[in-house]
Short mmCIF file of C-alpha atoms in Angstrom, two decimals:
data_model
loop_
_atom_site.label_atom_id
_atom_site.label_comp_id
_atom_site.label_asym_id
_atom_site.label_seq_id
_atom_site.Cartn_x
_atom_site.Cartn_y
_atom_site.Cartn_z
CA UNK A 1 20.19 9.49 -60.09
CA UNK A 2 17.08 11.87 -62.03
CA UNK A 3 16.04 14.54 -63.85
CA UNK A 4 12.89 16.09 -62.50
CA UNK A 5 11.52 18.43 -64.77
CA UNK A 6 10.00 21.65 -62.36
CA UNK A 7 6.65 23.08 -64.17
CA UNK A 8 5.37 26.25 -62.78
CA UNK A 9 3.06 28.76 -64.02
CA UNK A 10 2.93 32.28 -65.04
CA UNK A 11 -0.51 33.02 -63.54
CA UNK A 12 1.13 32.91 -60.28
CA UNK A 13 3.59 35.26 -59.45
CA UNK A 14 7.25 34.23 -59.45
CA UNK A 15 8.95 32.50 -56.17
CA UNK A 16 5.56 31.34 -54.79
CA UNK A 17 6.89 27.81 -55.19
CA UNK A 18 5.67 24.63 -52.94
CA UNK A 19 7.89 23.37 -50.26
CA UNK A 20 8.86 20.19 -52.37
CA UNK A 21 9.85 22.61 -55.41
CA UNK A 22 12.34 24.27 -52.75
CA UNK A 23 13.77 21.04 -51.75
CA UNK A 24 14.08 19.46 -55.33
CA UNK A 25 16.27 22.77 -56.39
CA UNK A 26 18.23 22.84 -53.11
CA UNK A 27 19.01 18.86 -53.52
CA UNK A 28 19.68 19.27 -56.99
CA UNK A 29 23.44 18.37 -58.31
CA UNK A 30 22.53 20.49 -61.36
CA UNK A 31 19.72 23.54 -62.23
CA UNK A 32 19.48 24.83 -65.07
CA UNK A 33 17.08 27.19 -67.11
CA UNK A 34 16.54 29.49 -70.20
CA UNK A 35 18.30 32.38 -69.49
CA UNK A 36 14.99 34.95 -69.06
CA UNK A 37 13.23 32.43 -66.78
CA UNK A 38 11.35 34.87 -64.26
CA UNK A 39 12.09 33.14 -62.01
CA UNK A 40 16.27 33.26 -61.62
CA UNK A 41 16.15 36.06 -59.77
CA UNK A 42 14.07 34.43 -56.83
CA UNK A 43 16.20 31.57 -56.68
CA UNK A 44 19.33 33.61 -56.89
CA UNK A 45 18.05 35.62 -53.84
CA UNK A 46 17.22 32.20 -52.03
CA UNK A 47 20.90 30.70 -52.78
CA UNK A 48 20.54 28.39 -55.43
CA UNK A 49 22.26 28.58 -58.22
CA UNK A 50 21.18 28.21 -61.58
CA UNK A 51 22.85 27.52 -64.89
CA UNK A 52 21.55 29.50 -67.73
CA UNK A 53 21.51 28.21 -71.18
CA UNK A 54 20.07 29.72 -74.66
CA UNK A 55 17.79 25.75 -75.35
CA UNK A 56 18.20 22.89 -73.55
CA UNK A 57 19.50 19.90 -75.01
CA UNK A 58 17.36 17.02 -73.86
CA UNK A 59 19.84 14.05 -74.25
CA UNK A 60 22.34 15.64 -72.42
CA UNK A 61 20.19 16.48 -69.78
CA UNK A 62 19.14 12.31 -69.95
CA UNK A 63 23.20 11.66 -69.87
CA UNK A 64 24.11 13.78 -67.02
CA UNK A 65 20.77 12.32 -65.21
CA UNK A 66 22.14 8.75 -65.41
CA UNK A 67 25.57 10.29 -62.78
CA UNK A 68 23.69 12.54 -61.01
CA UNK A 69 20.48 14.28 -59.48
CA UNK A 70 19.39 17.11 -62.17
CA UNK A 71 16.86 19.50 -62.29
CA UNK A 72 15.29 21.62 -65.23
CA UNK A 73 12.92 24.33 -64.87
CA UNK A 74 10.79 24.21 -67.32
CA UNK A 75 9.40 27.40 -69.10
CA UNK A 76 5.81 28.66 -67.70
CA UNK A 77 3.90 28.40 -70.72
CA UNK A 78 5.05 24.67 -71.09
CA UNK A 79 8.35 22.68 -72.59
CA UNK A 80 5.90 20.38 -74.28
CA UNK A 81 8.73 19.27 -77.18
CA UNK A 82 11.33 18.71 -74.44
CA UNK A 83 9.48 16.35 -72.48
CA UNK A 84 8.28 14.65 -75.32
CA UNK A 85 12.06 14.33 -76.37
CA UNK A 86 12.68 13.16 -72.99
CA UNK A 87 10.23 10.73 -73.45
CA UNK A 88 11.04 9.19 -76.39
CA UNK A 89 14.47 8.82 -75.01
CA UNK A 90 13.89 7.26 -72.08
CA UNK A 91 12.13 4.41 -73.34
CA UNK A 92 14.81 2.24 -74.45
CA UNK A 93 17.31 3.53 -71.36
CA UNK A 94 15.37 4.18 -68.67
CA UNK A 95 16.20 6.81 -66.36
CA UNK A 96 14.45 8.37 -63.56
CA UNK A 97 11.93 11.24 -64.29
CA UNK A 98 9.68 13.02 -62.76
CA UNK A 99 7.50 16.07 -63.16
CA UNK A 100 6.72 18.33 -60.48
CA UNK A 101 4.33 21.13 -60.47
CA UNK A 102 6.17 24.00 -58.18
CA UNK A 103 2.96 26.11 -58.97
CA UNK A 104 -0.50 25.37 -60.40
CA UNK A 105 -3.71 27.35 -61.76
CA UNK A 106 -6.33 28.14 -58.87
CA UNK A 107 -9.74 28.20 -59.91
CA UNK A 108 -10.15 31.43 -61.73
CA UNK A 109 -6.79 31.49 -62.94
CA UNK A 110 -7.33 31.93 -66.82
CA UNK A 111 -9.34 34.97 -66.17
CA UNK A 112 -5.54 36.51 -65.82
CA UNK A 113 -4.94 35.59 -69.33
CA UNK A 114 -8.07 37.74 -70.60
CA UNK A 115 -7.22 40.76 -68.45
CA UNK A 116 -3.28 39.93 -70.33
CA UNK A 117 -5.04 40.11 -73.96
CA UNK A 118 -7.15 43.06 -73.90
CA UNK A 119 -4.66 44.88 -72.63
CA UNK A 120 -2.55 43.65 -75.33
CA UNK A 121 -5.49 44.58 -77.86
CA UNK A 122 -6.45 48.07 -76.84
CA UNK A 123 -3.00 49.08 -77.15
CA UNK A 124 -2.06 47.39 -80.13
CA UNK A 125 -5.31 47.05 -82.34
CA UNK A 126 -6.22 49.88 -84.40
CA UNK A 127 -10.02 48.39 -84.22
CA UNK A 128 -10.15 47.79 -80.40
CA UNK A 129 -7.72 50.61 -79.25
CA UNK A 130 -10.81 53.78 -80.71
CA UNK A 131 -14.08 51.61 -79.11
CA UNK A 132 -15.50 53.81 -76.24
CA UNK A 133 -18.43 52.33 -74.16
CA UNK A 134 -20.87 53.75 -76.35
CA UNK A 135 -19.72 51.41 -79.40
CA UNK A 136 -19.69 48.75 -77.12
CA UNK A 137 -22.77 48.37 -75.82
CA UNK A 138 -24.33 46.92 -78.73
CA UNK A 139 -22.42 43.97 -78.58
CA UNK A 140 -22.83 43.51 -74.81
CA UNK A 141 -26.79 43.49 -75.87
CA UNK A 142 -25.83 41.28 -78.59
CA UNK A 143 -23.53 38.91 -76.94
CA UNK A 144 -26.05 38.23 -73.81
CA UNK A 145 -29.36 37.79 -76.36
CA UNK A 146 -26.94 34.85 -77.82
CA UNK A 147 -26.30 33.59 -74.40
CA UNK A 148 -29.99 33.83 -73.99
CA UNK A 149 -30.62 31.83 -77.27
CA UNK A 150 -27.95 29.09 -76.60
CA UNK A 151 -30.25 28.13 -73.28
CA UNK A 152 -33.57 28.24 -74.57
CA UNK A 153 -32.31 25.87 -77.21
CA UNK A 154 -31.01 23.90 -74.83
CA UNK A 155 -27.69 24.07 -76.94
CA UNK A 156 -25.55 23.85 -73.40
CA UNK A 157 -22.25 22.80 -75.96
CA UNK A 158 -21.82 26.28 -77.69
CA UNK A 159 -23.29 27.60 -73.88
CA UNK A 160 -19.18 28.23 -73.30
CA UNK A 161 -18.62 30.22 -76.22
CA UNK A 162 -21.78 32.51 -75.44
CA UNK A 163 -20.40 33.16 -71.88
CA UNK A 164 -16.89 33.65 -72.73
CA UNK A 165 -18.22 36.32 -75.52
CA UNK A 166 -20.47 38.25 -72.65
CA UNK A 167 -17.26 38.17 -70.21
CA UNK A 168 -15.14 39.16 -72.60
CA UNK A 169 -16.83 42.69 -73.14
CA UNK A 170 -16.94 43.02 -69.63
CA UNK A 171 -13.04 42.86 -69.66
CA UNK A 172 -13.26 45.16 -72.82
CA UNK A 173 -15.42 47.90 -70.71
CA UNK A 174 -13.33 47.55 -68.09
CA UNK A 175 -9.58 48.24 -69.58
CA UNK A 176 -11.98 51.12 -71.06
CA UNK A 177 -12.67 52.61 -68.14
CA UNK A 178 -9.18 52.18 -66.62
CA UNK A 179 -7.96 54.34 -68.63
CA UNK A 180 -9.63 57.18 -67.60
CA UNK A 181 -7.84 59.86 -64.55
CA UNK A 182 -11.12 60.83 -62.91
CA UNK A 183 -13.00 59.02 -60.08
CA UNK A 184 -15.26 56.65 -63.03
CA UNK A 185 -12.24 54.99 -63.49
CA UNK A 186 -12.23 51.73 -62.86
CA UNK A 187 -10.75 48.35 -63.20
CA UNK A 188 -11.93 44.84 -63.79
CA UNK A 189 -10.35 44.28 -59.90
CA UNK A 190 -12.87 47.17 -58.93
CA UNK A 191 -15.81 45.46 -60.48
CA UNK A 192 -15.17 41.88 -58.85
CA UNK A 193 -14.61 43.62 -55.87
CA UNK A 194 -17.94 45.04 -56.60
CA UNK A 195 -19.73 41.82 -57.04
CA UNK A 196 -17.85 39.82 -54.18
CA UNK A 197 -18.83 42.66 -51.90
CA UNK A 198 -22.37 43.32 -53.19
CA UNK A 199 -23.04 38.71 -52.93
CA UNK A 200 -21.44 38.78 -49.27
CA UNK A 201 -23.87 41.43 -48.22
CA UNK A 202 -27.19 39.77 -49.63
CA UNK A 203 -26.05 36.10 -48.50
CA UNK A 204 -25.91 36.55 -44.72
CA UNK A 205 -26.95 33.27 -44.18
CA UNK A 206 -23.57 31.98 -45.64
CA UNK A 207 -21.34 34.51 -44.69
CA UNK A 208 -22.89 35.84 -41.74
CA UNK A 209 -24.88 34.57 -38.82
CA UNK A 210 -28.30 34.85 -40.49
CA UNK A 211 -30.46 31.58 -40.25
CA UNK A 212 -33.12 30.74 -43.39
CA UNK A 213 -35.82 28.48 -43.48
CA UNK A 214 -36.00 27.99 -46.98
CA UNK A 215 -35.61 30.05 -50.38
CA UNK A 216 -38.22 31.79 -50.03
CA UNK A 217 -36.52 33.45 -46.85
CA UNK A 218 -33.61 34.04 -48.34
CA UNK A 219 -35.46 35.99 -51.27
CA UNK A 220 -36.92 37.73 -48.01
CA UNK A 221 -33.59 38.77 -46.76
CA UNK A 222 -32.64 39.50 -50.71
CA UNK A 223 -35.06 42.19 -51.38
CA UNK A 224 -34.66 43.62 -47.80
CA UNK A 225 -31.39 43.85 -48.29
CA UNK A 226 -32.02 45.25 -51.58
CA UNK A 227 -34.51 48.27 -50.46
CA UNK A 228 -31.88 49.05 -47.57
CA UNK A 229 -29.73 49.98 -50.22
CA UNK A 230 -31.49 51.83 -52.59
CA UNK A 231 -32.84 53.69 -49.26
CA UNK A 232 -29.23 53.95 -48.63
CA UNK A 233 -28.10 55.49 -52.35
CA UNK A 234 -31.42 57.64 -52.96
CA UNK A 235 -33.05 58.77 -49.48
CA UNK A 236 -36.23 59.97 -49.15
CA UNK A 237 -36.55 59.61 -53.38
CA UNK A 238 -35.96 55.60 -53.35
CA UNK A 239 -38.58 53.41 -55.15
CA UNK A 240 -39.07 50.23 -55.58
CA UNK A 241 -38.31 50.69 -59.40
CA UNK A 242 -34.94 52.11 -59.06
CA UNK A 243 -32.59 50.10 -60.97
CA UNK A 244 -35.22 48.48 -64.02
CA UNK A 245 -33.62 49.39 -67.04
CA UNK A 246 -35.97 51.13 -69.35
CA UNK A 247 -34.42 50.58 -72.45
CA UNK A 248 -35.28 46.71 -71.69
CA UNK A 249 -37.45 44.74 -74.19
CA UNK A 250 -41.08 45.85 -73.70
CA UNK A 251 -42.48 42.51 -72.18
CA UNK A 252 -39.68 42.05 -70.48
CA UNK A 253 -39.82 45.58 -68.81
CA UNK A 254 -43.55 45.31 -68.44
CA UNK A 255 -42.78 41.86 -66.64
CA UNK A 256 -40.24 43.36 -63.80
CA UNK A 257 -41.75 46.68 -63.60
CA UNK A 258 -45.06 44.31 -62.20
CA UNK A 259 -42.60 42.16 -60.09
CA UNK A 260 -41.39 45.31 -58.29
CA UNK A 261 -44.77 46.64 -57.69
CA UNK A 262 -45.65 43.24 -56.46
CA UNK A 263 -43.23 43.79 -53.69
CA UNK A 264 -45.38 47.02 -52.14
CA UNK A 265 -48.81 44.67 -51.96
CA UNK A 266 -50.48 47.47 -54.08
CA UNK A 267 -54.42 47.72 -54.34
CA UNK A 268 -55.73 45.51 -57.46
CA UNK A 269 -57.34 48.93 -58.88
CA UNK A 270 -53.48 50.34 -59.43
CA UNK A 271 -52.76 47.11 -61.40
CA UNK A 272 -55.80 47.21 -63.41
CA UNK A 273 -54.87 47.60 -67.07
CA UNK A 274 -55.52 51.49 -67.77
CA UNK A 275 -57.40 51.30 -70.84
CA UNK A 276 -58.72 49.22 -73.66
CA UNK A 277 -55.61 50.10 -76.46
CA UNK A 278 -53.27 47.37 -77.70
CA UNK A 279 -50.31 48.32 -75.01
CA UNK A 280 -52.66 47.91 -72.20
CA UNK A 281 -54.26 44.56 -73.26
CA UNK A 282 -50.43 43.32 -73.84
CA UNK A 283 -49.55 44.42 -70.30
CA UNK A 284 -52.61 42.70 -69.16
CA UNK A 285 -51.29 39.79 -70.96
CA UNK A 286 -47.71 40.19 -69.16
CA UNK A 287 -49.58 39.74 -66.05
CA UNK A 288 -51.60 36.62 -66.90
CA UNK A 289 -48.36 35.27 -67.76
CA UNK A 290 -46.79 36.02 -64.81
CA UNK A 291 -49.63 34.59 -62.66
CA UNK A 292 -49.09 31.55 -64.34
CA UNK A 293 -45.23 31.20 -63.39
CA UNK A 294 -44.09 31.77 -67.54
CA UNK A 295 -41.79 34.42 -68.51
CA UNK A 296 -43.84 36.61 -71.19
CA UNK A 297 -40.43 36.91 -73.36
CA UNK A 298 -39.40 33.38 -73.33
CA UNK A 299 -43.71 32.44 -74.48
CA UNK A 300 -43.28 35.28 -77.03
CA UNK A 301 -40.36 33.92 -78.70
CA UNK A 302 -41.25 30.35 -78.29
CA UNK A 303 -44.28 31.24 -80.57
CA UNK A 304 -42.25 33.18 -82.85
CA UNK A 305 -40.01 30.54 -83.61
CA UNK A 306 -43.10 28.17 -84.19
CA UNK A 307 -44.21 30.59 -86.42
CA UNK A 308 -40.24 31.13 -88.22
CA UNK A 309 -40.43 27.08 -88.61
CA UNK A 310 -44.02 27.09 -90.18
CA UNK A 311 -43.19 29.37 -93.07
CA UNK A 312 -39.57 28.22 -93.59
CA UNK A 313 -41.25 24.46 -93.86
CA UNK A 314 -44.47 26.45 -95.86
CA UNK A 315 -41.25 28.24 -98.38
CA UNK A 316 -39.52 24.88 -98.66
CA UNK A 317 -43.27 23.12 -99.81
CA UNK A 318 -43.52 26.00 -102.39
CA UNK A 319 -40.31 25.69 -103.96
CA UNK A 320 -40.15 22.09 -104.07
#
């Protein structure tokens, strides 16, 4: 005789169950569950019978183990405190238990969760419920500089947070946009669709019967595939700068606006700096840079923060 415990969870939807889950309930003297278990109504419509009860009580379900086969389903978000119970009973009386997972997580699955609380927010948070995308693109800036901070400190511990902050106001944008009833609307489904679709198409050499050398063929194929589709979206007007965000740090925008026109093999006297002012010797700077394989924002700000440690240590000496 046993009492198998059956775990499932909520991220999957109910009466997807594995084929041992089905057998354990059908062989089961006993089932029983909390009365608003999702999934009763699955089992009811498969023929098995389950007992519904307010809160299980874990030593009679150890009792009625030790005469016969009995099964609990345990809630989805966990019956941690029961099967520690359980536990703690069965060590002096042993009885037959086991655990079995009717449903698990895939890879991917918490993102469900996220999609669950901003939902939950923007209809129930003064604060989040009147942000438009206007308010919120500061933060998206803000949230991906941090990102971009965490790395170049090498800090890969608090990396995690940084990430989860940046996907989070993607999921914030997106219930935004959802919410609309003309054809911007959107949903976060839409925008991985986007993305899935969008990587499929520029790897054809994994999805597709494309054969690469090398990287540097399949940044080739990239940026073909790349100008085929701003040909595509623009016509006759696409450039090779469609796309750079202007509103981009300057060296940063100075640094892919000369990657782009790298692409078209333009003649040196179009790249020659235009004048003698300050912007043009710092775009001629951008390019040096560049032609040495550094990114001109990273060298910027890894001199500014030598500079932010020399006075702090210079402020410290002083006050000393």
């Amino acid at each position: 005789m046993s009492l198998t415990l059956l775990a499932t969870t909520h991220r999957v939807a109910p009466g997807l169950l594995s084929f041992p889950a089905w057998q354990a309930l059908r062989a089961a003297a006993r089932v029983s569950a909390r009365g608003d278990h999702p999934l009763l109504p699955y089992l009811a419509d498969a023929g098995v019978h389950a007992e519904q009860v307010a809160e299980p009580d874990p030593r009679a379900l150890v009792a009625e183990a030790r005469e016969r086969d009995v099964l609990w389903i345990a809630d989805p978000d966990g019956d941690e405190d029961l099967m520690r119970a359980i536990g703690r009973l069965v060590v002096d009386d042993p009885v037959d238990v086991e655990v079995l997972h009717g449903s698990w997580d895939l890879p991917g699955a918490r993102l469900l969760d996220l999609v669950s609380v901003m939902d939950t927010l923007r209809r129930e948070c003064p604060w989040d419920a009147k942000q438009t995308h206007e308010s919120l693109v500061k933060y998206l800036l803000e949230e991906a500089y941090e990102v971009s901070d965490t790395v170049e400190q090498g800090d890969y511990g608090a990396l995690r947070e940084e990430l989860g902050d940046v996907l989070m106001q993607v999921a914030f944008h997106s219930v935004v946009a959802s919410e609309r009833d003309d054809d911007t609307a959107f949903t976060i489904d839409d925008v991985a669709a986007g993305i899935v679709d969008k990587l499929v198409r520029r790897h054809p050499h994994v999805f597709a019967d494309v054969t690469v050398s090398g990287a540097d063929e399949v940044n080739a194929n990239w940026e073909q595939i790349k100008a085929a589709e701003r040909e595509a979206r623009s016509g006759a007007d696409a450039s090779v700068f469609d796309g750079v965000p202007m509103g981009q740090p300057a060296l940063s925008l100075a640094a892919q606006l000369q990657r782009r026109a790298d692409r078209l093999n333009p003649p040196a006297d179009l790249l020659d700096r235009p004048g003698d002012d300050v912007g043009s010797r710092l775009f001629a700077l951008v390019r040096e840079a560049q032609a040495a394989g550094l990114d001109p924002e990273a060298e910027l700000r890894r001199v500014a923060r030598v500079f932010r440690d020399r006075v702090r240590n210079w402020e410290r000496e002083r006050t000393a």
